[in-house]
XYZ file of N, CA, C and O in Angstrom:
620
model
N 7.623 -26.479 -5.490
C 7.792 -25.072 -5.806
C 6.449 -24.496 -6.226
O 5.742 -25.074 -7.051
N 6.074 -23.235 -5.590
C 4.696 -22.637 -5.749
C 5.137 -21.805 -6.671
O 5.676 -20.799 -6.209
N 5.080 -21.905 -8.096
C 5.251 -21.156 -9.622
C 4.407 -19.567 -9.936
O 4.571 -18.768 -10.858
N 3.189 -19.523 -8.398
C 2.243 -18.547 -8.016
C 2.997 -17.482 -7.185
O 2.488 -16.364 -7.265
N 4.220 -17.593 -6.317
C 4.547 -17.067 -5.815
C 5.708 -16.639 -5.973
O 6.414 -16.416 -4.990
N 6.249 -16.388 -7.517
C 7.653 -16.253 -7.882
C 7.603 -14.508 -8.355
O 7.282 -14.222 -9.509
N 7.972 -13.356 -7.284
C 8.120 -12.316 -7.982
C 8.820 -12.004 -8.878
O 9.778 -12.720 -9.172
N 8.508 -10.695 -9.659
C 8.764 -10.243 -10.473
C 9.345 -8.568 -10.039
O 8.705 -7.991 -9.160
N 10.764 -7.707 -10.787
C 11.334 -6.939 -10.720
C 11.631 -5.935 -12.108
O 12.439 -6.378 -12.924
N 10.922 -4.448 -12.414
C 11.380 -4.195 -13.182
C 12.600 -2.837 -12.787
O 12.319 -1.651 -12.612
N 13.818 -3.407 -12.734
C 14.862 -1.972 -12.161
C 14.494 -0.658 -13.395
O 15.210 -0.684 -14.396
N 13.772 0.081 -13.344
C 13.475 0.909 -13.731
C 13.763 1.892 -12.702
O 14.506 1.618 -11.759
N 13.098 3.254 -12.869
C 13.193 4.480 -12.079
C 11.679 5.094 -12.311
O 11.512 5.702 -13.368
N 10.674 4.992 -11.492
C 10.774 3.954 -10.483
C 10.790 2.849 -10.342
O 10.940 2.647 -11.547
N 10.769 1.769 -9.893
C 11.426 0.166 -9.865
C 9.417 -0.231 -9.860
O 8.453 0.466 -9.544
N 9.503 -1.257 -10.228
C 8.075 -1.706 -10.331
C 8.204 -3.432 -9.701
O 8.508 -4.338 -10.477
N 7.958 -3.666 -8.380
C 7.840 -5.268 -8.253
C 6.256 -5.654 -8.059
O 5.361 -4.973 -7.557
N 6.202 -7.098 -8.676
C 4.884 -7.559 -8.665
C 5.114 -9.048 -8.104
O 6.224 -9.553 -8.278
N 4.462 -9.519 -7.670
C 3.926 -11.171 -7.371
C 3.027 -11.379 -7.222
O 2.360 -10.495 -6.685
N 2.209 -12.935 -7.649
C 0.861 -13.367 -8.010
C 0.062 -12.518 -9.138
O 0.254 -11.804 -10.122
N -0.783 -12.980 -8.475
C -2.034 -12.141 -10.476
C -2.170 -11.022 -10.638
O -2.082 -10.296 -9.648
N -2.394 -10.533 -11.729
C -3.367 -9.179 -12.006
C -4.585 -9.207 -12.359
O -5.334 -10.125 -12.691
N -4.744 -7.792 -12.224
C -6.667 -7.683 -12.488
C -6.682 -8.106 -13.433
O -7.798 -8.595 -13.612
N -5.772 -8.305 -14.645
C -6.719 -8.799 -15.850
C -6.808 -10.593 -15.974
O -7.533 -11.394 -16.563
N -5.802 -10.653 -15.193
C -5.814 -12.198 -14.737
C -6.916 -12.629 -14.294
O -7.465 -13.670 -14.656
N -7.268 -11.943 -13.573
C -8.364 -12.142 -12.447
C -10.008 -11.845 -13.258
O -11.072 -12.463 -13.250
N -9.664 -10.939 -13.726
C -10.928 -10.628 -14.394
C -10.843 -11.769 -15.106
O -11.635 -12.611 -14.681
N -10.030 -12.223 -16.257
C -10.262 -13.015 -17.431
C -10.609 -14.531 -16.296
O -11.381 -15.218 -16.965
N -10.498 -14.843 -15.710
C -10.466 -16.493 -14.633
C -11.936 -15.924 -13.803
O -12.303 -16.484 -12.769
N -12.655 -14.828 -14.361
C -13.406 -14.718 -13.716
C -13.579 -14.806 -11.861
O -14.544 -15.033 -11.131
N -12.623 -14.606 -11.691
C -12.522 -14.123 -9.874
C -12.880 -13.319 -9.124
O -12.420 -12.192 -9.304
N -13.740 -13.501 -8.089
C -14.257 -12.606 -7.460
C -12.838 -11.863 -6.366
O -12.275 -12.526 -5.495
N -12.567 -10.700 -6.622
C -11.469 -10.069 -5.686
C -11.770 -8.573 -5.638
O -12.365 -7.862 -6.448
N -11.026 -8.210 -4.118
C -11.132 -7.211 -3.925
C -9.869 -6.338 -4.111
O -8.799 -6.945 -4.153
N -9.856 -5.127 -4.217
C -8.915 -4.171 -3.807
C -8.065 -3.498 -2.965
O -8.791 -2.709 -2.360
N -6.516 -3.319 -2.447
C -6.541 -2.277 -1.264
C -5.737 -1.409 -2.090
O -4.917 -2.120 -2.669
N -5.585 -0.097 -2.435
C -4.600 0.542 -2.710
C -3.984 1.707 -1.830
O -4.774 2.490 -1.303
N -2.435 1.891 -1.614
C -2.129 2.516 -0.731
C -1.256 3.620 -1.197
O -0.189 3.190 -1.635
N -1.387 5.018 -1.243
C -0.697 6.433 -2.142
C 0.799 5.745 -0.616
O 0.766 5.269 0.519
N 1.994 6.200 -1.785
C 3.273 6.065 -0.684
C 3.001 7.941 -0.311
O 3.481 8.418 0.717
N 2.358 8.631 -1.096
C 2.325 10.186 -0.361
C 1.855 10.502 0.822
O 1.929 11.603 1.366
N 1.068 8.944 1.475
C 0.207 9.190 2.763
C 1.317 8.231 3.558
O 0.989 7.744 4.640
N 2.776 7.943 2.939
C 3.455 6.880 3.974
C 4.501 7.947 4.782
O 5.224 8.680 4.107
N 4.532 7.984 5.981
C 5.719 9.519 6.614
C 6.796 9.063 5.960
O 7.241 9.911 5.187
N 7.704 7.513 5.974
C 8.850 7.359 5.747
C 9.305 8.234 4.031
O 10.168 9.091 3.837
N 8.514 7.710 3.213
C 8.531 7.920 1.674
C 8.301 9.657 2.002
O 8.934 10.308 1.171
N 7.722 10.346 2.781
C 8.205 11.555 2.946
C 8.935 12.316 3.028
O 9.247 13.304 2.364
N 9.489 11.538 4.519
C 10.749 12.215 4.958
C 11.563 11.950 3.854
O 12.454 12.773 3.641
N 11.471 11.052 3.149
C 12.868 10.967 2.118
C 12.278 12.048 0.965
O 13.138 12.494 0.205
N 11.536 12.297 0.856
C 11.220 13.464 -0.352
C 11.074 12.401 -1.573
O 11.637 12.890 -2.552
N 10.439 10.932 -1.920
C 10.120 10.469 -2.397
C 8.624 9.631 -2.293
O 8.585 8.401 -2.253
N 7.485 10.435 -2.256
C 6.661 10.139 -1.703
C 5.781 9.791 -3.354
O 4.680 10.342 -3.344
N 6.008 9.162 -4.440
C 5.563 8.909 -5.448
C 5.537 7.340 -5.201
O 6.345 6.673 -4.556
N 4.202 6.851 -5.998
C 4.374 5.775 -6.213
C 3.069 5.172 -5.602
O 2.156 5.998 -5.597
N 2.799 4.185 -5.183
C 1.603 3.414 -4.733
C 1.751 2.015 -5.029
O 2.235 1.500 -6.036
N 1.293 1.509 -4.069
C 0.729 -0.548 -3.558
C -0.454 -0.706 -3.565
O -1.401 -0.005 -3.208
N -0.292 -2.338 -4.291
C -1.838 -2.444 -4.983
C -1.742 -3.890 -4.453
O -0.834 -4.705 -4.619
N -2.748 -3.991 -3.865
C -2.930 -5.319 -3.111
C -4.249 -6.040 -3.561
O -5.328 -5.471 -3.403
N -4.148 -7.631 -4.276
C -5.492 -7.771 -5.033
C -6.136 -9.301 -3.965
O -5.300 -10.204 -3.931
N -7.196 -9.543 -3.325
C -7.571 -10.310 -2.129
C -8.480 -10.908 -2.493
O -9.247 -10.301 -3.239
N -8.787 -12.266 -2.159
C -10.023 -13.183 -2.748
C -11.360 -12.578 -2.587
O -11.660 -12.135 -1.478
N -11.886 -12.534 -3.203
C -13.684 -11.625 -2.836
C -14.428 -12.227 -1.294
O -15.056 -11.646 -0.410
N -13.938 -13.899 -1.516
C -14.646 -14.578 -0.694
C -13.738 -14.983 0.757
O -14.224 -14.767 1.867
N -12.416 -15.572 0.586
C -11.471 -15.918 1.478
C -10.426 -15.222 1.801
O -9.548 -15.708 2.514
N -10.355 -13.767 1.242
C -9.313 -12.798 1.677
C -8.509 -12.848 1.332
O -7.953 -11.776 1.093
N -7.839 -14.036 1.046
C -6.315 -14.863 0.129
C -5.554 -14.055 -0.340
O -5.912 -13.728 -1.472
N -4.915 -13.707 -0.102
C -3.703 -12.626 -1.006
C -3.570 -13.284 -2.175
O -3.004 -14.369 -2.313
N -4.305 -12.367 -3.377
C -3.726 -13.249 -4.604
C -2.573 -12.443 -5.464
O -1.698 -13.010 -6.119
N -2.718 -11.148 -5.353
C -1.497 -10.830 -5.970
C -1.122 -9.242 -5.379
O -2.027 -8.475 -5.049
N 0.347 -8.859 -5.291
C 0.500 -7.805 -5.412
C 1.581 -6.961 -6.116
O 2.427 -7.620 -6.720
N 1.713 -5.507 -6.146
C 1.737 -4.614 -7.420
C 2.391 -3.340 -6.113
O 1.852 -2.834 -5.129
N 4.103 -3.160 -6.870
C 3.971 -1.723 -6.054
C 4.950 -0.778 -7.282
O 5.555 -1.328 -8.202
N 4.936 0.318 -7.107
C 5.540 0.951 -8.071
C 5.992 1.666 -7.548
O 5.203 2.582 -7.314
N 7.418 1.903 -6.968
C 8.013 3.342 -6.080
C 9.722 2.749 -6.254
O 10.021 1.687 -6.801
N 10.478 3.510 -5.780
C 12.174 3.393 -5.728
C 11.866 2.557 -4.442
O 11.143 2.670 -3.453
N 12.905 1.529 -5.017
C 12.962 0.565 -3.802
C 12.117 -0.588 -3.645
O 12.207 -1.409 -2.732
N 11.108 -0.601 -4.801
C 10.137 -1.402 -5.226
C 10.427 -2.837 -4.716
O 9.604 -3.295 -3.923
N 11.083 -3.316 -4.930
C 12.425 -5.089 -5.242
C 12.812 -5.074 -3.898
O 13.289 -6.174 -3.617
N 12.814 -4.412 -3.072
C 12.748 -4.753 -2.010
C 11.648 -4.687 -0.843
O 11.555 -5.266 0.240
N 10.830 -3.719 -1.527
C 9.600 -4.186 -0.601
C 8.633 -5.188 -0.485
O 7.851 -5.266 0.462
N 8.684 -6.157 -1.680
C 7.924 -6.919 -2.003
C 7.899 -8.461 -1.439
O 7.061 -9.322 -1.706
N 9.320 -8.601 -0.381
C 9.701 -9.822 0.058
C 8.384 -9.756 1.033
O 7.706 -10.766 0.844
N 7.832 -8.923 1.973
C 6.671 -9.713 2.862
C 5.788 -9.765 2.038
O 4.954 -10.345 2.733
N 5.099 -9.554 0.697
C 4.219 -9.697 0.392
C 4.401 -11.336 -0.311
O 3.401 -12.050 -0.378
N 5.833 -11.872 -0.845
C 5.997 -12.936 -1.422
C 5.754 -14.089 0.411
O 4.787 -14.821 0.618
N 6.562 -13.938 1.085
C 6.286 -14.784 2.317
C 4.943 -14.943 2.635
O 4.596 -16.123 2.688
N 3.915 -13.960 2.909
C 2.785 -13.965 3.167
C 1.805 -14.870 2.478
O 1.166 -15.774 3.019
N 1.761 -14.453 1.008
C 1.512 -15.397 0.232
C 2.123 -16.954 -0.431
O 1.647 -17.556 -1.393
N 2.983 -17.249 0.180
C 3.582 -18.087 0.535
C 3.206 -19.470 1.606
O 3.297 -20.698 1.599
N 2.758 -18.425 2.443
C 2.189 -18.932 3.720
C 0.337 -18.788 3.803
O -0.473 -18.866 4.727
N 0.248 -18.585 2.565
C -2.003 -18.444 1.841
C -2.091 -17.550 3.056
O -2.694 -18.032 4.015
N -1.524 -16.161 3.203
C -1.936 -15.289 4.539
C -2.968 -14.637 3.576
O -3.086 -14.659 2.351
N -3.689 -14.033 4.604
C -5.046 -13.392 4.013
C -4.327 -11.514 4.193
O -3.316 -11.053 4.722
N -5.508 -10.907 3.428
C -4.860 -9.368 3.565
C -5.295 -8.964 4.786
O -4.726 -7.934 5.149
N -6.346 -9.528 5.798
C -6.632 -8.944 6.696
C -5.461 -9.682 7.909
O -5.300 -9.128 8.996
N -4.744 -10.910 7.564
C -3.682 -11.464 8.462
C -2.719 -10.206 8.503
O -2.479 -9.728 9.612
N -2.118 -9.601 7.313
C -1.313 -8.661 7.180
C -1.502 -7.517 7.753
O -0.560 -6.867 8.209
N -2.598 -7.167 7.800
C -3.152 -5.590 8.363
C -3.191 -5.687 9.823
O -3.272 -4.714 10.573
N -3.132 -6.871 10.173
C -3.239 -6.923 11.543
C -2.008 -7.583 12.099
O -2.111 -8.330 13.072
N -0.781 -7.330 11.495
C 0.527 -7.281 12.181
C 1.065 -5.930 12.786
O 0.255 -5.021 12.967
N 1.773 -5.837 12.958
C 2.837 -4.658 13.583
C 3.499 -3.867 12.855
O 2.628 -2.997 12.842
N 4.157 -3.515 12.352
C 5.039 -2.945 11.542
C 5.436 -1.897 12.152
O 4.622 -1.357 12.902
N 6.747 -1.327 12.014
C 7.091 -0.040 12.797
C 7.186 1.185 11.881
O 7.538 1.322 10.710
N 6.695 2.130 12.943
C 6.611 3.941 12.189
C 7.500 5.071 12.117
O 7.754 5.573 13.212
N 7.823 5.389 11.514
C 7.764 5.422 10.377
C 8.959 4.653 9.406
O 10.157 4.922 9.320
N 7.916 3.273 8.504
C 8.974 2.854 7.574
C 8.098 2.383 5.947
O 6.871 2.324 5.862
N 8.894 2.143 4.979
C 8.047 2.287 3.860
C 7.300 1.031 3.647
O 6.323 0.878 2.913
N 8.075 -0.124 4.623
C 7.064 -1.447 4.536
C 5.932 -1.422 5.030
O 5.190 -2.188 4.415
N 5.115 -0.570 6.389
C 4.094 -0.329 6.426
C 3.291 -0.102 5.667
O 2.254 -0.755 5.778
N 3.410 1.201 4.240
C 2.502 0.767 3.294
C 2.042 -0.375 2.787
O 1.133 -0.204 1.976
N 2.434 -1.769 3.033
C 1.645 -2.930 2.517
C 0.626 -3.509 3.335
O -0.386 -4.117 2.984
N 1.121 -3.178 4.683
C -0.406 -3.129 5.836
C -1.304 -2.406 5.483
O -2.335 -2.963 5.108
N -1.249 -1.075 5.473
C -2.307 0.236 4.619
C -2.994 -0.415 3.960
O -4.197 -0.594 4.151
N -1.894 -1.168 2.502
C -2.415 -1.414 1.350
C -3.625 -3.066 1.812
O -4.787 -3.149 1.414
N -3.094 -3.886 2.473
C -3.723 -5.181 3.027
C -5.261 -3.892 3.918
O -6.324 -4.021 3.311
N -5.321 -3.043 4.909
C -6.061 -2.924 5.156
C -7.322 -2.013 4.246
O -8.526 -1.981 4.504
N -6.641 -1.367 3.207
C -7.455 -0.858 2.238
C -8.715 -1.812 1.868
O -9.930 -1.615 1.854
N -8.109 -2.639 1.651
C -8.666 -3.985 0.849
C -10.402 -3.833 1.671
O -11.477 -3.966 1.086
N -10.222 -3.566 2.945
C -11.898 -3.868 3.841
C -11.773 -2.481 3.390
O -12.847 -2.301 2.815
N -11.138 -1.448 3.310
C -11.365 0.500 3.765
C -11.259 0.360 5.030
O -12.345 0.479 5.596
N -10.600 0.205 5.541
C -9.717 0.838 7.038
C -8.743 0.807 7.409
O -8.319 0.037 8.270
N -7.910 2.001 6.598
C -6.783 2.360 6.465
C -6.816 3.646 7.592
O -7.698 4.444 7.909
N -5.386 3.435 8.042
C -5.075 4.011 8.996
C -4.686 5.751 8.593
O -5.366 6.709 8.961
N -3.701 5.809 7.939
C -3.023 7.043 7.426
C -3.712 7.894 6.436
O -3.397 9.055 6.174
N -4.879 7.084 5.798
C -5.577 8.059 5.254
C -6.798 8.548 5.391
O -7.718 7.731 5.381
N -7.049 9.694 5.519
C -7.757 10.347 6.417
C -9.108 10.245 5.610
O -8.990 10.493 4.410
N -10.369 9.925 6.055
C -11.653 9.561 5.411
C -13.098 10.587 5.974
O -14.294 10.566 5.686
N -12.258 11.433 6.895
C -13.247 12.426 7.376
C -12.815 14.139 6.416
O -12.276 14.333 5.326
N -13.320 15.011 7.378
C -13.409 16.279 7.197
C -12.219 16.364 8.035
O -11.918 15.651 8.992
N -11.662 17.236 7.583
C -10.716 18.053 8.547
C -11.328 19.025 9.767
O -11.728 20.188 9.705
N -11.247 18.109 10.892
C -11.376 19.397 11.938
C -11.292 20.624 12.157
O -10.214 21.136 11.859
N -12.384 21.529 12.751
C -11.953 22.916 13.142
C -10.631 23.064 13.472
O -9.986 22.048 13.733
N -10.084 24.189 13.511
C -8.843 25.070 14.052
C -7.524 23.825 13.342
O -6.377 23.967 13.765
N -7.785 22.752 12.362
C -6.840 22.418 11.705
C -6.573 22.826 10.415
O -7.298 23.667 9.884
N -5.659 22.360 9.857
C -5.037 22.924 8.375
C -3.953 21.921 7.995
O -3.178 21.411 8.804
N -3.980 21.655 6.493
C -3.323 20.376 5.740
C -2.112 20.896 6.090
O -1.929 22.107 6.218
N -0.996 19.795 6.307
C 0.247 19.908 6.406
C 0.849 20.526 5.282
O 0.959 20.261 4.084
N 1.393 21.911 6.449
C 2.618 22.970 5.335
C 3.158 22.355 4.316
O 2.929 22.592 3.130
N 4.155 21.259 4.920
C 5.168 20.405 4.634
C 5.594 19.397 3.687
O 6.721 18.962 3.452
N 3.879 18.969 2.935
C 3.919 18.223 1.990
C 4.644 18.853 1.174
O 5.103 19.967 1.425
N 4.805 18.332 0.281
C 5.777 18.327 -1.010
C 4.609 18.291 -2.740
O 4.851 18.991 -3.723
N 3.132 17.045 -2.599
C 2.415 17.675 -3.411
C 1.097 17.085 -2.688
O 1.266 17.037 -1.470
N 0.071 16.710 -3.026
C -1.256 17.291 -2.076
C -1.436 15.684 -2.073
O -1.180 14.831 -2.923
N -1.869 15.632 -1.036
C -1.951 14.757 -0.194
C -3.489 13.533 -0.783
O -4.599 13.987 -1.062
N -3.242 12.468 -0.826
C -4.058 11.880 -1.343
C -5.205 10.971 -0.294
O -4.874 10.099 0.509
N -6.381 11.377 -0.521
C -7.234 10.516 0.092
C -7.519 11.423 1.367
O -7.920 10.774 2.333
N -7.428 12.412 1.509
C -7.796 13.226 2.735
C -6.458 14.239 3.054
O -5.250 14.229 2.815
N -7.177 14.881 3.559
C -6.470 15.931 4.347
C -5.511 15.099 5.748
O -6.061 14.261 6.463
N -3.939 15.543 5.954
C -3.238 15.249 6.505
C -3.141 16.649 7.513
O -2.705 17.793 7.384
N -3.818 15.846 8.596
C -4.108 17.408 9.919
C -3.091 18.012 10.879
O -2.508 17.232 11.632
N -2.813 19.313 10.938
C -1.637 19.787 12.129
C -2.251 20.741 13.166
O -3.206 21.437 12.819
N -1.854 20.805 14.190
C -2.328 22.253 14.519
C -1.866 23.577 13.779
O -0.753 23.674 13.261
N -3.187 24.987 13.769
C -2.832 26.014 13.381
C -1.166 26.300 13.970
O -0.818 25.875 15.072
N -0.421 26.917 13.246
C 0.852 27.879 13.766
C -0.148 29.378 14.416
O -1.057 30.057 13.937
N 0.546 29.387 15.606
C 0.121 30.326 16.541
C 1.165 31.585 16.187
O 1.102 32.637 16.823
């Protein structure tokens, strides 16, 4: 039994699941690791439901990529956290994860985001300028994190 890979559930509102370390873990063991964090406000699914609060925190070996721990905080928390327990399960790296499939729009994709954050090349969040003749989506609900989310003008 890997005692490293036993998540954790707090049923709260919003629900908070975690497995493997935290930064202060990590800091105090002196570990070199990196970061991915992923806003669920940049995920469409957590949109369309009008619950777009919350964010995944994905923590990766500095040197071997290793998934060492992760952190999400949104409704539904306790259940998103089963691929991140398998993965690490299986010593997958965050860049193994980012480079699966996942289908669009659903809220488990944010842990790919969050796995590809980890290098900064995340898909959904936008890292440029907003193009001419565009404008941030009407539709959000509150402002959009990490870039502008682009539509065409309404004609």
């Amino acid at each position: 039994m890997d005692y490293g890979v036993i998540l954790a559930v707090v049923y709260t509102w919003p629900e908070l699941a975690s497995v493997g370390r935290t930064e202060k873990e990590l800091k105090a063991s002196k570990v070199e690791y990196r970061i991915g964090e992923f806003p669920l406000s940049a995920n469409a699914m957590a949109k369309s439901r009008l619950e777009p609060d919350g964010f995944l925190k994905v923590l990766a070996d500095g040197r071997t990529d290793d998934i060492l721990g992760v952190h999400i905080l949104r409704p539904d928390a306790g259940s998103l956290i089963h691929e991140a327990v398998v993965a690490m399960a299986f010593r997958a790296s965050a860049e193994d994860i980012g480079g699966t499939s996942h289908a669009h729009p659903t809220l488990p994709e944010a842990l790919r985001e969050a796995c590809l954050a980890v290098d900064k090349r995340t898909i959904s969040l936008s890292t440029h300028l907003e193009p001419e003749g565009f404008r941030p989506d009407p539709w959000s609900l509150r402002p959009y994190v990490g870039g502008p989310q682009i539509m065409p003008k309404a004609r």
